[in-house]
Amino acid sequence: MLLAEKITPRLLGALVALHEHSVFTQGTKWRIDSFDQWGVELDKAIAVEAIPELTSETEPELDHDPSTNALIRRYRALKRAKG
């Protein structure tokens, strides 16, 4: 996971390029179609559930995997720190 203080067009472009290169390289090595991603639907479902948890005024009870819970908590902490 990469977190940034500020998203700029340059940073966003670099992150997209890094991700695309990583996906393509892994797919080539494993001889799979990297862009036929079965996990995309799961990610969408997690995002729909996480959005209210990210924006809630009160601390929500989180019921995700430990990594997702930690990321939501970290995001909320950074958001509180910025006021």
PDB file of N, CA, C and O in Angstrom:
ATOM      1  N   MET A   1       0.850  -1.161   0.000  1.00  0.00           N
ATOM      2  CA  MET A   1       0.000   0.000   0.000  1.00  0.00           C
ATOM      3  C   MET A   1       0.894   1.221   0.000  1.00  0.00           C
ATOM      4  O   MET A   1       1.860   1.295   0.752  1.00  0.00           O
ATOM      5  N   LEU A   2       0.531   2.164  -0.812  1.00  0.00           N
ATOM      6  CA  LEU A   2       1.245   3.431  -0.881  1.00  0.00           C
ATOM      7  C   LEU A   2       0.279   4.531  -0.462  1.00  0.00           C
ATOM      8  O   LEU A   2      -0.849   4.574  -0.925  1.00  0.00           O
ATOM      9  N   LEU A   3       0.727   5.379   0.419  1.00  0.00           N
ATOM     10  CA  LEU A   3      -0.070   6.536   0.838  1.00  0.00           C
ATOM     11  C   LEU A   3       0.708   7.796   0.512  1.00  0.00           C
ATOM     12  O   LEU A   3       1.933   7.804   0.584  1.00  0.00           O
ATOM     13  N   ALA A   4       0.008   8.844   0.151  1.00  0.00           N
ATOM     14  CA  ALA A   4       0.662  10.107  -0.185  1.00  0.00           C
ATOM     15  C   ALA A   4      -0.065  11.240   0.522  1.00  0.00           C
ATOM     16  O   ALA A   4      -1.267  11.183   0.736  1.00  0.00           O
ATOM     17  N   GLU A   5       0.686  12.246   0.875  1.00  0.00           N
ATOM     18  CA  GLU A   5       0.101  13.438   1.503  1.00  0.00           C
ATOM     19  C   GLU A   5      -0.803  14.186   0.521  1.00  0.00           C
ATOM     20  O   GLU A   5      -1.829  14.713   0.892  1.00  0.00           O
ATOM     21  N   LYS A   6      -0.369  14.220  -0.746  1.00  0.00           N
ATOM     22  CA  LYS A   6      -1.110  14.979  -1.755  1.00  0.00           C
ATOM     23  C   LYS A   6      -1.024  14.240  -3.091  1.00  0.00           C
ATOM     24  O   LYS A   6       0.051  13.813  -3.503  1.00  0.00           O
ATOM     25  N   ILE A   7      -2.159  14.083  -3.746  1.00  0.00           N
ATOM     26  CA  ILE A   7      -2.185  13.444  -5.060  1.00  0.00           C
ATOM     27  C   ILE A   7      -2.047  14.535  -6.120  1.00  0.00           C
ATOM     28  O   ILE A   7      -2.878  15.430  -6.212  1.00  0.00           O
ATOM     29  N   THR A   8      -0.982  14.439  -6.882  1.00  0.00           N
ATOM     30  CA  THR A   8      -0.765  15.366  -7.988  1.00  0.00           C
ATOM     31  C   THR A   8      -0.929  14.587  -9.288  1.00  0.00           C
ATOM     32  O   THR A   8      -0.853  13.352  -9.280  1.00  0.00           O
ATOM     33  N   PRO A   9      -1.134  15.271 -10.403  1.00  0.00           N
ATOM     34  CA  PRO A   9      -1.225  14.548 -11.672  1.00  0.00           C
ATOM     35  C   PRO A   9       0.025  13.697 -11.945  1.00  0.00           C
ATOM     36  O   PRO A   9      -0.077  12.563 -12.425  1.00  0.00           O
ATOM     37  N   ARG A  10       1.189  14.213 -11.618  1.00  0.00           N
ATOM     38  CA  ARG A  10       2.433  13.473 -11.838  1.00  0.00           C
ATOM     39  C   ARG A  10       2.485  12.206 -10.980  1.00  0.00           C
ATOM     40  O   ARG A  10       2.836  11.135 -11.449  1.00  0.00           O
ATOM     41  N   LEU A  11       2.129  12.334  -9.698  1.00  0.00           N
ATOM     42  CA  LEU A  11       2.139  11.186  -8.799  1.00  0.00           C
ATOM     43  C   LEU A  11       1.106  10.152  -9.245  1.00  0.00           C
ATOM     44  O   LEU A  11       1.397   8.949  -9.289  1.00  0.00           O
ATOM     45  N   LEU A  12      -0.078  10.581  -9.594  1.00  0.00           N
ATOM     46  CA  LEU A  12      -1.110   9.661 -10.041  1.00  0.00           C
ATOM     47  C   LEU A  12      -0.668   8.915 -11.301  1.00  0.00           C
ATOM     48  O   LEU A  12      -0.832   7.698 -11.399  1.00  0.00           O
ATOM     49  N   GLY A  13      -0.087   9.615 -12.243  1.00  0.00           N
ATOM     50  CA  GLY A  13       0.418   8.977 -13.457  1.00  0.00           C
ATOM     51  C   GLY A  13       1.502   7.955 -13.161  1.00  0.00           C
ATOM     52  O   GLY A  13       1.529   6.861 -13.736  1.00  0.00           O
ATOM     53  N   ALA A  14       2.402   8.306 -12.239  1.00  0.00           N
ATOM     54  CA  ALA A  14       3.469   7.380 -11.867  1.00  0.00           C
ATOM     55  C   ALA A  14       2.916   6.132 -11.186  1.00  0.00           C
ATOM     56  O   ALA A  14       3.373   5.011 -11.452  1.00  0.00           O
ATOM     57  N   LEU A  15       1.903   6.297 -10.331  1.00  0.00           N
ATOM     58  CA  LEU A  15       1.294   5.154  -9.664  1.00  0.00           C
ATOM     59  C   LEU A  15       0.573   4.241 -10.649  1.00  0.00           C
ATOM     60  O   LEU A  15       0.676   3.012 -10.565  1.00  0.00           O
ATOM     61  N   VAL A  16      -0.144   4.824 -11.585  1.00  0.00           N
ATOM     62  CA  VAL A  16      -0.835   4.021 -12.607  1.00  0.00           C
ATOM     63  C   VAL A  16       0.179   3.273 -13.460  1.00  0.00           C
ATOM     64  O   VAL A  16       0.031   2.077 -13.729  1.00  0.00           O
ATOM     65  N   ALA A  17       1.233   3.954 -13.873  1.00  0.00           N
ATOM     66  CA  ALA A  17       2.273   3.305 -14.690  1.00  0.00           C
ATOM     67  C   ALA A  17       2.952   2.177 -13.917  1.00  0.00           C
ATOM     68  O   ALA A  17       3.194   1.092 -14.481  1.00  0.00           O
ATOM     69  N   LEU A  18       3.250   2.396 -12.652  1.00  0.00           N
ATOM     70  CA  LEU A  18       3.859   1.355 -11.828  1.00  0.00           C
ATOM     71  C   LEU A  18       2.944   0.145 -11.720  1.00  0.00           C
ATOM     72  O   LEU A  18       3.378  -0.996 -11.889  1.00  0.00           O
ATOM     73  N   HIS A  19       1.683   0.385 -11.466  1.00  0.00           N
ATOM     74  CA  HIS A  19       0.717  -0.707 -11.345  1.00  0.00           C
ATOM     75  C   HIS A  19       0.581  -1.478 -12.665  1.00  0.00           C
ATOM     76  O   HIS A  19       0.619  -2.716 -12.673  1.00  0.00           O
ATOM     77  N   GLU A  20       0.405  -0.776 -13.751  1.00  0.00           N
ATOM     78  CA  GLU A  20       0.244  -1.435 -15.053  1.00  0.00           C
ATOM     79  C   GLU A  20       1.478  -2.257 -15.411  1.00  0.00           C
ATOM     80  O   GLU A  20       1.364  -3.373 -15.911  1.00  0.00           O
ATOM     81  N   HIS A  21       2.647  -1.736 -15.142  1.00  0.00           N
ATOM     82  CA  HIS A  21       3.883  -2.467 -15.434  1.00  0.00           C
ATOM     83  C   HIS A  21       3.965  -3.733 -14.583  1.00  0.00           C
ATOM     84  O   HIS A  21       4.317  -4.811 -15.076  1.00  0.00           O
ATOM     85  N   SER A  22       3.631  -3.612 -13.320  1.00  0.00           N
ATOM     86  CA  SER A  22       3.665  -4.759 -12.414  1.00  0.00           C
ATOM     87  C   SER A  22       2.686  -5.838 -12.864  1.00  0.00           C
ATOM     88  O   SER A  22       3.024  -7.027 -12.915  1.00  0.00           O
ATOM     89  N   VAL A  23       1.468  -5.441 -13.192  1.00  0.00           N
ATOM     90  CA  VAL A  23       0.444  -6.399 -13.641  1.00  0.00           C
ATOM     91  C   VAL A  23       0.876  -7.087 -14.928  1.00  0.00           C
ATOM     92  O   VAL A  23       0.791  -8.315 -15.056  1.00  0.00           O
ATOM     93  N   PHE A  24       1.357  -6.327 -15.883  1.00  0.00           N
ATOM     94  CA  PHE A  24       1.789  -6.908 -17.157  1.00  0.00           C
ATOM     95  C   PHE A  24       2.963  -7.877 -16.959  1.00  0.00           C
ATOM     96  O   PHE A  24       2.975  -8.979 -17.501  1.00  0.00           O
ATOM     97  N   THR A  25       3.953  -7.468 -16.162  1.00  0.00           N
ATOM     98  CA  THR A  25       5.136  -8.304 -15.936  1.00  0.00           C
ATOM     99  C   THR A  25       4.761  -9.619 -15.254  1.00  0.00           C
ATOM    100  O   THR A  25       5.212 -10.692 -15.666  1.00  0.00           O
ATOM    101  N   GLN A  26       3.933  -9.557 -14.235  1.00  0.00           N
ATOM    102  CA  GLN A  26       3.517 -10.775 -13.551  1.00  0.00           C
ATOM    103  C   GLN A  26       2.720 -11.684 -14.479  1.00  0.00           C
ATOM    104  O   GLN A  26       2.918 -12.901 -14.495  1.00  0.00           O
ATOM    105  N   GLY A  27       1.819 -11.103 -15.245  1.00  0.00           N
ATOM    106  CA  GLY A  27       1.019 -11.902 -16.181  1.00  0.00           C
ATOM    107  C   GLY A  27       1.875 -12.590 -17.222  1.00  0.00           C
ATOM    108  O   GLY A  27       1.647 -13.753 -17.573  1.00  0.00           O
ATOM    109  N   THR A  28       2.864 -11.882 -17.730  1.00  0.00           N
ATOM    110  CA  THR A  28       3.773 -12.469 -18.716  1.00  0.00           C
ATOM    111  C   THR A  28       4.548 -13.624 -18.099  1.00  0.00           C
ATOM    112  O   THR A  28       4.655 -14.706 -18.691  1.00  0.00           O
ATOM    113  N   LYS A  29       5.038 -13.424 -16.910  1.00  0.00           N
ATOM    114  CA  LYS A  29       5.814 -14.470 -16.243  1.00  0.00           C
ATOM    115  C   LYS A  29       4.965 -15.706 -15.957  1.00  0.00           C
ATOM    116  O   LYS A  29       5.416 -16.831 -16.118  1.00  0.00           O
ATOM    117  N   TRP A  30       3.734 -15.494 -15.513  1.00  0.00           N
ATOM    118  CA  TRP A  30       2.860 -16.610 -15.148  1.00  0.00           C
ATOM    119  C   TRP A  30       2.032 -17.128 -16.320  1.00  0.00           C
ATOM    120  O   TRP A  30       1.228 -18.041 -16.154  1.00  0.00           O
ATOM    121  N   ARG A  31       2.168 -16.487 -17.480  1.00  0.00           N
ATOM    122  CA  ARG A  31       1.441 -16.873 -18.696  1.00  0.00           C
ATOM    123  C   ARG A  31      -0.077 -16.859 -18.488  1.00  0.00           C
ATOM    124  O   ARG A  31      -0.782 -17.814 -18.799  1.00  0.00           O
ATOM    125  N   ILE A  32      -0.551 -15.741 -17.939  1.00  0.00           N
ATOM    126  CA  ILE A  32      -1.985 -15.543 -17.767  1.00  0.00           C
ATOM    127  C   ILE A  32      -2.379 -14.193 -18.364  1.00  0.00           C
ATOM    128  O   ILE A  32      -1.535 -13.328 -18.577  1.00  0.00           O
ATOM    129  N   ASP A  33      -3.660 -14.039 -18.611  1.00  0.00           N
ATOM    130  CA  ASP A  33      -4.176 -12.759 -19.097  1.00  0.00           C
ATOM    131  C   ASP A  33      -4.352 -11.847 -17.883  1.00  0.00           C
ATOM    132  O   ASP A  33      -5.326 -11.973 -17.130  1.00  0.00           O
ATOM    133  N   SER A  34      -3.420 -10.969 -17.696  1.00  0.00           N
ATOM    134  CA  SER A  34      -3.401 -10.115 -16.502  1.00  0.00           C
ATOM    135  C   SER A  34      -4.609  -9.192 -16.393  1.00  0.00           C
ATOM    136  O   SER A  34      -4.910  -8.701 -15.315  1.00  0.00           O
ATOM    137  N   PHE A  35      -5.264  -8.948 -17.490  1.00  0.00           N
ATOM    138  CA  PHE A  35      -6.358  -7.983 -17.460  1.00  0.00           C
ATOM    139  C   PHE A  35      -7.727  -8.649 -17.395  1.00  0.00           C
ATOM    140  O   PHE A  35      -8.753  -8.004 -17.490  1.00  0.00           O
ATOM    141  N   ASP A  36      -7.751  -9.974 -17.196  1.00  0.00           N
ATOM    142  CA  ASP A  36      -8.977 -10.712 -16.921  1.00  0.00           C
ATOM    143  C   ASP A  36      -8.979 -10.978 -15.419  1.00  0.00           C
ATOM    144  O   ASP A  36      -8.643 -12.050 -14.953  1.00  0.00           O
ATOM    145  N   GLN A  37      -9.326  -9.960 -14.648  1.00  0.00           N
ATOM    146  CA  GLN A  37      -9.130  -9.985 -13.202  1.00  0.00           C
ATOM    147  C   GLN A  37     -10.424 -10.335 -12.473  1.00  0.00           C
ATOM    148  O   GLN A  37     -11.324  -9.513 -12.335  1.00  0.00           O
ATOM    149  N   TRP A  38     -10.505 -11.564 -11.974  1.00  0.00           N
ATOM    150  CA  TRP A  38     -11.689 -12.006 -11.238  1.00  0.00           C
ATOM    151  C   TRP A  38     -11.860 -11.249  -9.926  1.00  0.00           C
ATOM    152  O   TRP A  38     -12.955 -11.155  -9.400  1.00  0.00           O
ATOM    153  N   GLY A  39     -10.786 -10.706  -9.383  1.00  0.00           N
ATOM    154  CA  GLY A  39     -10.865 -10.011  -8.101  1.00  0.00           C
ATOM    155  C   GLY A  39     -11.468  -8.619  -8.186  1.00  0.00           C
ATOM    156  O   GLY A  39     -11.767  -8.010  -7.164  1.00  0.00           O
ATOM    157  N   VAL A  40     -11.681  -8.114  -9.396  1.00  0.00           N
ATOM    158  CA  VAL A  40     -12.214  -6.750  -9.544  1.00  0.00           C
ATOM    159  C   VAL A  40     -13.599  -6.643  -8.912  1.00  0.00           C
ATOM    160  O   VAL A  40     -13.896  -5.668  -8.210  1.00  0.00           O
ATOM    161  N   GLU A  41     -14.447  -7.633  -9.123  1.00  0.00           N
ATOM    162  CA  GLU A  41     -15.793  -7.591  -8.549  1.00  0.00           C
ATOM    163  C   GLU A  41     -15.739  -7.627  -7.021  1.00  0.00           C
ATOM    164  O   GLU A  41     -16.496  -6.943  -6.347  1.00  0.00           O
ATOM    165  N   LEU A  42     -14.827  -8.423  -6.473  1.00  0.00           N
ATOM    166  CA  LEU A  42     -14.662  -8.468  -5.015  1.00  0.00           C
ATOM    167  C   LEU A  42     -14.199  -7.106  -4.502  1.00  0.00           C
ATOM    168  O   LEU A  42     -14.711  -6.609  -3.497  1.00  0.00           O
ATOM    169  N   ASP A  43     -13.243  -6.500  -5.191  1.00  0.00           N
ATOM    170  CA  ASP A  43     -12.760  -5.172  -4.788  1.00  0.00           C
ATOM    171  C   ASP A  43     -13.877  -4.137  -4.813  1.00  0.00           C
ATOM    172  O   ASP A  43     -13.959  -3.283  -3.934  1.00  0.00           O
ATOM    173  N   LYS A  44     -14.742  -4.219  -5.813  1.00  0.00           N
ATOM    174  CA  LYS A  44     -15.870  -3.285  -5.888  1.00  0.00           C
ATOM    175  C   LYS A  44     -16.805  -3.474  -4.700  1.00  0.00           C
ATOM    176  O   LYS A  44     -17.282  -2.497  -4.114  1.00  0.00           O
ATOM    177  N   ALA A  45     -17.063  -4.721  -4.331  1.00  0.00           N
ATOM    178  CA  ALA A  45     -17.941  -4.999  -3.185  1.00  0.00           C
ATOM    179  C   ALA A  45     -17.323  -4.476  -1.889  1.00  0.00           C
ATOM    180  O   ALA A  45     -18.023  -3.892  -1.056  1.00  0.00           O
ATOM    181  N   ILE A  46     -16.029  -4.672  -1.725  1.00  0.00           N
ATOM    182  CA  ILE A  46     -15.342  -4.170  -0.528  1.00  0.00           C
ATOM    183  C   ILE A  46     -15.397  -2.641  -0.503  1.00  0.00           C
ATOM    184  O   ILE A  46     -15.645  -2.039   0.544  1.00  0.00           O
ATOM    185  N   ALA A  47     -15.193  -2.009  -1.647  1.00  0.00           N
ATOM    186  CA  ALA A  47     -15.217  -0.543  -1.715  1.00  0.00           C
ATOM    187  C   ALA A  47     -16.584   0.004  -1.342  1.00  0.00           C
ATOM    188  O   ALA A  47     -16.682   0.987  -0.589  1.00  0.00           O
ATOM    189  N   VAL A  48     -17.646  -0.620  -1.852  1.00  0.00           N
ATOM    190  CA  VAL A  48     -19.002  -0.157  -1.533  1.00  0.00           C
ATOM    191  C   VAL A  48     -19.241  -0.231  -0.022  1.00  0.00           C
ATOM    192  O   VAL A  48     -19.840   0.670   0.569  1.00  0.00           O
ATOM    193  N   GLU A  49     -18.741  -1.281   0.613  1.00  0.00           N
ATOM    194  CA  GLU A  49     -18.898  -1.435   2.055  1.00  0.00           C
ATOM    195  C   GLU A  49     -17.995  -0.474   2.829  1.00  0.00           C
ATOM    196  O   GLU A  49     -18.372   0.025   3.885  1.00  0.00           O
ATOM    197  N   ALA A  50     -16.811  -0.194   2.312  1.00  0.00           N
ATOM    198  CA  ALA A  50     -15.830   0.614   3.039  1.00  0.00           C
ATOM    199  C   ALA A  50     -16.096   2.113   2.953  1.00  0.00           C
ATOM    200  O   ALA A  50     -15.711   2.851   3.866  1.00  0.00           O
ATOM    201  N   ILE A  51     -16.731   2.587   1.913  1.00  0.00           N
ATOM    202  CA  ILE A  51     -16.937   4.037   1.747  1.00  0.00           C
ATOM    203  C   ILE A  51     -17.635   4.659   2.956  1.00  0.00           C
ATOM    204  O   ILE A  51     -17.154   5.657   3.497  1.00  0.00           O
ATOM    205  N   PRO A  52     -18.738   4.093   3.440  1.00  0.00           N
ATOM    206  CA  PRO A  52     -19.353   4.692   4.641  1.00  0.00           C
ATOM    207  C   PRO A  52     -18.442   4.624   5.863  1.00  0.00           C
ATOM    208  O   PRO A  52     -18.477   5.507   6.720  1.00  0.00           O
ATOM    209  N   GLU A  53     -17.608   3.592   5.945  1.00  0.00           N
ATOM    210  CA  GLU A  53     -16.685   3.462   7.069  1.00  0.00           C
ATOM    211  C   GLU A  53     -15.575   4.506   6.996  1.00  0.00           C
ATOM    212  O   GLU A  53     -15.066   4.952   8.013  1.00  0.00           O
ATOM    213  N   LEU A  54     -15.219   4.910   5.807  1.00  0.00           N
ATOM    214  CA  LEU A  54     -14.194   5.933   5.627  1.00  0.00           C
ATOM    215  C   LEU A  54     -14.731   7.324   5.933  1.00  0.00           C
ATOM    216  O   LEU A  54     -13.993   8.195   6.384  1.00  0.00           O
ATOM    217  N   THR A  55     -16.012   7.544   5.693  1.00  0.00           N
ATOM    218  CA  THR A  55     -16.582   8.883   5.815  1.00  0.00           C
ATOM    219  C   THR A  55     -17.409   9.101   7.075  1.00  0.00           C
ATOM    220  O   THR A  55     -17.827  10.227   7.336  1.00  0.00           O
ATOM    221  N   SER A  56     -17.637   8.059   7.859  1.00  0.00           N
ATOM    222  CA  SER A  56     -18.457   8.146   9.059  1.00  0.00           C
ATOM    223  C   SER A  56     -17.864   9.140  10.057  1.00  0.00           C
ATOM    224  O   SER A  56     -16.658   9.215  10.245  1.00  0.00           O
ATOM    225  N   GLU A  57     -18.725   9.893  10.716  1.00  0.00           N
ATOM    226  CA  GLU A  57     -18.289  10.838  11.745  1.00  0.00           C
ATOM    227  C   GLU A  57     -17.878  10.108  13.024  1.00  0.00           C
ATOM    228  O   GLU A  57     -17.060  10.592  13.785  1.00  0.00           O
ATOM    229  N   THR A  58     -18.487   8.955  13.278  1.00  0.00           N
ATOM    230  CA  THR A  58     -18.144   8.151  14.455  1.00  0.00           C
ATOM    231  C   THR A  58     -17.275   6.976  14.024  1.00  0.00           C
ATOM    232  O   THR A  58     -17.269   6.589  12.854  1.00  0.00           O
ATOM    233  N   GLU A  59     -16.565   6.412  14.987  1.00  0.00           N
ATOM    234  CA  GLU A  59     -15.674   5.275  14.698  1.00  0.00           C
ATOM    235  C   GLU A  59     -16.521   4.034  14.409  1.00  0.00           C
ATOM    236  O   GLU A  59     -17.210   3.530  15.286  1.00  0.00           O
ATOM    237  N   PRO A  60     -16.472   3.534  13.178  1.00  0.00           N
ATOM    238  CA  PRO A  60     -17.296   2.371  12.837  1.00  0.00           C
ATOM    239  C   PRO A  60     -16.670   1.066  13.341  1.00  0.00           C
ATOM    240  O   PRO A  60     -15.456   0.987  13.551  1.00  0.00           O
ATOM    241  N   GLU A  61     -17.505   0.063  13.529  1.00  0.00           N
ATOM    242  CA  GLU A  61     -17.001  -1.271  13.848  1.00  0.00           C
ATOM    243  C   GLU A  61     -16.620  -1.918  12.520  1.00  0.00           C
ATOM    244  O   GLU A  61     -17.449  -2.042  11.620  1.00  0.00           O
ATOM    245  N   LEU A  62     -15.363  -2.316  12.384  1.00  0.00           N
ATOM    246  CA  LEU A  62     -14.858  -2.851  11.128  1.00  0.00           C
ATOM    247  C   LEU A  62     -14.867  -4.373  11.151  1.00  0.00           C
ATOM    248  O   LEU A  62     -14.450  -4.978  12.137  1.00  0.00           O
ATOM    249  N   ASP A  63     -15.309  -4.961  10.050  1.00  0.00           N
ATOM    250  CA  ASP A  63     -15.406  -6.417   9.975  1.00  0.00           C
ATOM    251  C   ASP A  63     -14.787  -6.925   8.671  1.00  0.00           C
ATOM    252  O   ASP A  63     -15.349  -7.772   7.989  1.00  0.00           O
ATOM    253  N   HIS A  64     -13.635  -6.358   8.310  1.00  0.00           N
ATOM    254  CA  HIS A  64     -12.923  -6.774   7.107  1.00  0.00           C
ATOM    255  C   HIS A  64     -11.744  -7.647   7.528  1.00  0.00           C
ATOM    256  O   HIS A  64     -11.545  -7.932   8.701  1.00  0.00           O
ATOM    257  N   ASP A  65     -10.923  -7.997   6.555  1.00  0.00           N
ATOM    258  CA  ASP A  65      -9.674  -8.681   6.874  1.00  0.00           C
ATOM    259  C   ASP A  65      -8.755  -7.680   7.596  1.00  0.00           C
ATOM    260  O   ASP A  65      -8.975  -6.469   7.522  1.00  0.00           O
ATOM    261  N   PRO A  66      -7.732  -8.166   8.316  1.00  0.00           N
ATOM    262  CA  PRO A  66      -6.875  -7.257   9.094  1.00  0.00           C
ATOM    263  C   PRO A  66      -6.221  -6.152   8.266  1.00  0.00           C
ATOM    264  O   PRO A  66      -6.097  -5.020   8.731  1.00  0.00           O
ATOM    265  N   SER A  67      -5.823  -6.451   7.045  1.00  0.00           N
ATOM    266  CA  SER A  67      -5.173  -5.439   6.210  1.00  0.00           C
ATOM    267  C   SER A  67      -6.139  -4.305   5.863  1.00  0.00           C
ATOM    268  O   SER A  67      -5.789  -3.128   5.970  1.00  0.00           O
ATOM    269  N   THR A  68      -7.347  -4.646   5.456  1.00  0.00           N
ATOM    270  CA  THR A  68      -8.339  -3.626   5.102  1.00  0.00           C
ATOM    271  C   THR A  68      -8.729  -2.812   6.330  1.00  0.00           C
ATOM    272  O   THR A  68      -8.832  -1.583   6.258  1.00  0.00           O
ATOM    273  N   ASN A  69      -8.913  -3.470   7.469  1.00  0.00           N
ATOM    274  CA  ASN A  69      -9.220  -2.747   8.707  1.00  0.00           C
ATOM    275  C   ASN A  69      -8.114  -1.751   9.049  1.00  0.00           C
ATOM    276  O   ASN A  69      -8.381  -0.607   9.414  1.00  0.00           O
ATOM    277  N   ALA A  70      -6.858  -2.191   8.933  1.00  0.00           N
ATOM    278  CA  ALA A  70      -5.728  -1.314   9.249  1.00  0.00           C
ATOM    279  C   ALA A  70      -5.679  -0.118   8.297  1.00  0.00           C
ATOM    280  O   ALA A  70      -5.400   1.012   8.727  1.00  0.00           O
ATOM    281  N   LEU A  71      -5.945  -0.335   7.031  1.00  0.00           N
ATOM    282  CA  LEU A  71      -5.933   0.773   6.065  1.00  0.00           C
ATOM    283  C   LEU A  71      -7.049   1.775   6.343  1.00  0.00           C
ATOM    284  O   LEU A  71      -6.836   2.988   6.266  1.00  0.00           O
ATOM    285  N   ILE A  72      -8.227   1.277   6.687  1.00  0.00           N
ATOM    286  CA  ILE A  72      -9.333   2.178   7.010  1.00  0.00           C
ATOM    287  C   ILE A  72      -8.988   2.996   8.257  1.00  0.00           C
ATOM    288  O   ILE A  72      -9.189   4.214   8.288  1.00  0.00           O
ATOM    289  N   ARG A  73      -8.432   2.346   9.268  1.00  0.00           N
ATOM    290  CA  ARG A  73      -8.043   3.069  10.487  1.00  0.00           C
ATOM    291  C   ARG A  73      -6.967   4.113  10.199  1.00  0.00           C
ATOM    292  O   ARG A  73      -7.004   5.229  10.715  1.00  0.00           O
ATOM    293  N   ARG A  74      -5.989   3.749   9.374  1.00  0.00           N
ATOM    294  CA  ARG A  74      -4.914   4.685   9.025  1.00  0.00           C
ATOM    295  C   ARG A  74      -5.475   5.886   8.264  1.00  0.00           C
ATOM    296  O   ARG A  74      -5.121   7.028   8.540  1.00  0.00           O
ATOM    297  N   TYR A  75      -6.346   5.636   7.302  1.00  0.00           N
ATOM    298  CA  TYR A  75      -6.961   6.720   6.542  1.00  0.00           C
ATOM    299  C   TYR A  75      -7.729   7.660   7.467  1.00  0.00           C
ATOM    300  O   TYR A  75      -7.606   8.880   7.389  1.00  0.00           O
ATOM    301  N   ARG A  76      -8.515   7.081   8.381  1.00  0.00           N
ATOM    302  CA  ARG A  76      -9.306   7.896   9.305  1.00  0.00           C
ATOM    303  C   ARG A  76      -8.405   8.715  10.222  1.00  0.00           C
ATOM    304  O   ARG A  76      -8.693   9.875  10.510  1.00  0.00           O
ATOM    305  N   ALA A  77      -7.288   8.119  10.669  1.00  0.00           N
ATOM    306  CA  ALA A  77      -6.350   8.845  11.523  1.00  0.00           C
ATOM    307  C   ALA A  77      -5.734  10.016  10.781  1.00  0.00           C
ATOM    308  O   ALA A  77      -5.593  11.121  11.324  1.00  0.00           O
ATOM    309  N   LEU A  78      -5.343   9.803   9.529  1.00  0.00           N
ATOM    310  CA  LEU A  78      -4.770  10.890   8.727  1.00  0.00           C
ATOM    311  C   LEU A  78      -5.811  11.988   8.488  1.00  0.00           C
ATOM    312  O   LEU A  78      -5.485  13.171   8.521  1.00  0.00           O
ATOM    313  N   LYS A  79      -7.037  11.585   8.244  1.00  0.00           N
ATOM    314  CA  LYS A  79      -8.118  12.547   8.006  1.00  0.00           C
ATOM    315  C   LYS A  79      -8.357  13.399   9.259  1.00  0.00           C
ATOM    316  O   LYS A  79      -8.551  14.600   9.168  1.00  0.00           O
ATOM    317  N   ARG A  80      -8.354  12.744  10.450  1.00  0.00           N
ATOM    318  CA  ARG A  80      -8.531  13.483  11.710  1.00  0.00           C
ATOM    319  C   ARG A  80      -7.382  14.449  11.951  1.00  0.00           C
ATOM    320  O   ARG A  80      -7.582  15.568  12.411  1.00  0.00           O
ATOM    321  N   ALA A  81      -6.172  14.009  11.648  1.00  0.00           N
ATOM    322  CA  ALA A  81      -4.982  14.836  11.876  1.00  0.00           C
ATOM    323  C   ALA A  81      -5.003  16.106  11.021  1.00  0.00           C
ATOM    324  O   ALA A  81      -4.514  17.148  11.442  1.00  0.00           O
ATOM    325  N   LYS A  82      -5.578  16.006   9.844  1.00  0.00           N
ATOM    326  CA  LYS A  82      -5.668  17.179   8.958  1.00  0.00           C
ATOM    327  C   LYS A  82      -6.823  18.093   9.329  1.00  0.00           C
ATOM    328  O   LYS A  82      -6.911  19.200   8.841  1.00  0.00           O
ATOM    329  N   GLY A  83      -7.719  17.577  10.173  1.00  0.00           N
ATOM    330  CA  GLY A  83      -8.754  18.388  10.751  1.00  0.00           C
ATOM    331  C   GLY A  83      -9.949  18.639   9.977  1.00  0.00           C
ATOM    332  O   GLY A  83     -10.751  19.390   9.988  1.00  0.00           O
TER     333      GLY A  83
END
